[in-house]
Amino acid sequence: MRSREENPVRRPVRLGAIVVLAVVFGSLLGVHGSARAQQQNRATTFSGEVGLIQNTIKANATADFEMVMQKVKEALRDSQNPVRQRQGRSWRTFKSSAPGPQGVIFYFHVLDPPVPDGDYTISTILSEGFPAEAQQLYDTFSNAFSGGVVPINLELVNDFGR
């Protein structure tokens, strides 16, 4: 069994590798489609050791996207549901430091570890945490997208530090 204790210097390298893989994976698949269609069609769950969600956001909509993600954070933090609280504790979001193709900005949600069978669907989390504002927040979230949502389950295959 792998120990959860690790060298703090290796963690940024591991996350960097995950982000690079996600960009390549998403680009190779040519992922397109709206966030709305993908979010409303199915629950977003993870079964791997680490979950990763790649979002491709319009450069002029990053503030809107980040505002909605702050609301998601608040909904998870303030939830009375222990599953939601655990989701919030293991969820971190990263942003590309430079624009990608066509000026888009990549956001990566790293779920380390993901909550088994926890539903990470943004519309569901917003509806639970902010019922009166959920539709408006979700519309703002959807309109920020330039591409689709890419959820990826990751399994460790080699730990170079061990």
PDB file of C-alpha atoms in Angstrom, residues 65-121:
ATOM      1  CA  PHE A  65     -15.348  31.135 -14.107  1.00  0.00           C
ATOM      2  CA  GLU A  66     -13.281  31.743 -10.967  1.00  0.00           C
ATOM      3  CA  MET A  67     -16.231  33.465  -9.255  1.00  0.00           C
ATOM      4  CA  VAL A  68     -18.449  30.437  -9.865  1.00  0.00           C
ATOM      5  CA  MET A  69     -15.728  28.045  -8.695  1.00  0.00           C
ATOM      6  CA  GLN A  70     -15.440  30.098  -5.492  1.00  0.00           C
ATOM      7  CA  LYS A  71     -19.187  29.513  -5.000  1.00  0.00           C
ATOM      8  CA  VAL A  72     -18.626  25.774  -5.539  1.00  0.00           C
ATOM      9  CA  LYS A  73     -15.915  25.880  -2.870  1.00  0.00           C
ATOM     10  CA  GLU A  74     -18.281  27.666  -0.466  1.00  0.00           C
ATOM     11  CA  ALA A  75     -21.087  25.182  -1.182  1.00  0.00           C
ATOM     12  CA  LEU A  76     -18.804  22.239  -0.406  1.00  0.00           C
ATOM     13  CA  ARG A  77     -17.315  23.863   2.682  1.00  0.00           C
ATOM     14  CA  ASP A  78     -20.677  24.931   4.136  1.00  0.00           C
ATOM     15  CA  SER A  79     -22.564  21.725   3.283  1.00  0.00           C
ATOM     16  CA  GLN A  80     -23.948  19.600   6.102  1.00  0.00           C
ATOM     17  CA  ASN A  81     -23.242  16.532   3.933  1.00  0.00           C
ATOM     18  CA  PRO A  82     -19.967  14.858   5.035  1.00  0.00           C
ATOM     19  CA  VAL A  83     -19.350  13.587   1.482  1.00  0.00           C
ATOM     20  CA  ARG A  84     -19.478  17.155   0.148  1.00  0.00           C
ATOM     21  CA  GLN A  85     -17.144  18.340   2.914  1.00  0.00           C
ATOM     22  CA  ARG A  86     -14.626  15.601   2.021  1.00  0.00           C
ATOM     23  CA  GLN A  87     -14.865  16.573  -1.647  1.00  0.00           C
ATOM     24  CA  GLY A  88     -13.988  20.155  -0.771  1.00  0.00           C
ATOM     25  CA  ARG A  89     -10.980  19.151   1.315  1.00  0.00           C
ATOM     26  CA  SER A  90      -9.380  17.153  -1.512  1.00  0.00           C
ATOM     27  CA  TRP A  91     -10.168  19.523  -4.414  1.00  0.00           C
ATOM     28  CA  ARG A  92      -7.562  21.959  -5.740  1.00  0.00           C
ATOM     29  CA  THR A  93      -7.784  24.074  -8.883  1.00  0.00           C
ATOM     30  CA  PHE A  94      -4.860  25.163 -11.053  1.00  0.00           C
ATOM     31  CA  LYS A  95      -4.766  27.624 -13.942  1.00  0.00           C
ATOM     32  CA  SER A  96      -2.369  27.673 -16.892  1.00  0.00           C
ATOM     33  CA  SER A  97       0.128  30.506 -16.539  1.00  0.00           C
ATOM     34  CA  ALA A  98       0.060  31.236 -20.272  1.00  0.00           C
ATOM     35  CA  PRO A  99      -2.778  31.081 -22.807  1.00  0.00           C
ATOM     36  CA  GLY A 100      -3.192  27.959 -24.921  1.00  0.00           C
ATOM     37  CA  PRO A 101      -4.296  27.674 -28.562  1.00  0.00           C
ATOM     38  CA  GLN A 102      -6.684  30.453 -29.652  1.00  0.00           C
ATOM     39  CA  GLY A 103      -5.897  32.263 -26.400  1.00  0.00           C
ATOM     40  CA  VAL A 104      -7.877  29.911 -24.157  1.00  0.00           C
ATOM     41  CA  ILE A 105      -6.982  29.418 -20.515  1.00  0.00           C
ATOM     42  CA  PHE A 106      -6.791  25.889 -19.114  1.00  0.00           C
ATOM     43  CA  TYR A 107      -8.031  25.118 -15.614  1.00  0.00           C
ATOM     44  CA  PHE A 108      -7.290  21.806 -13.943  1.00  0.00           C
ATOM     45  CA  HIS A 109      -9.192  20.511 -10.955  1.00  0.00           C
ATOM     46  CA  VAL A 110      -7.055  17.991  -9.080  1.00  0.00           C
ATOM     47  CA  LEU A 111      -9.023  15.702  -6.778  1.00  0.00           C
ATOM     48  CA  ASP A 112      -6.425  13.989  -4.613  1.00  0.00           C
ATOM     49  CA  PRO A 113      -7.911  11.707  -3.550  1.00  0.00           C
ATOM     50  CA  PRO A 114     -11.376  11.851  -5.086  1.00  0.00           C
ATOM     51  CA  VAL A 115     -14.274  10.815  -2.868  1.00  0.00           C
ATOM     52  CA  PRO A 116     -15.406   7.397  -4.155  1.00  0.00           C
ATOM     53  CA  ASP A 117     -18.745   7.800  -5.930  1.00  0.00           C
ATOM     54  CA  GLY A 118     -18.899  11.470  -4.902  1.00  0.00           C
ATOM     55  CA  ASP A 119     -20.767  13.485  -7.541  1.00  0.00           C
ATOM     56  CA  TYR A 120     -18.580  16.339  -8.782  1.00  0.00           C
ATOM     57  CA  THR A 121     -21.238  17.730 -11.150  1.00  0.00           C
TER      58      THR A 121
END
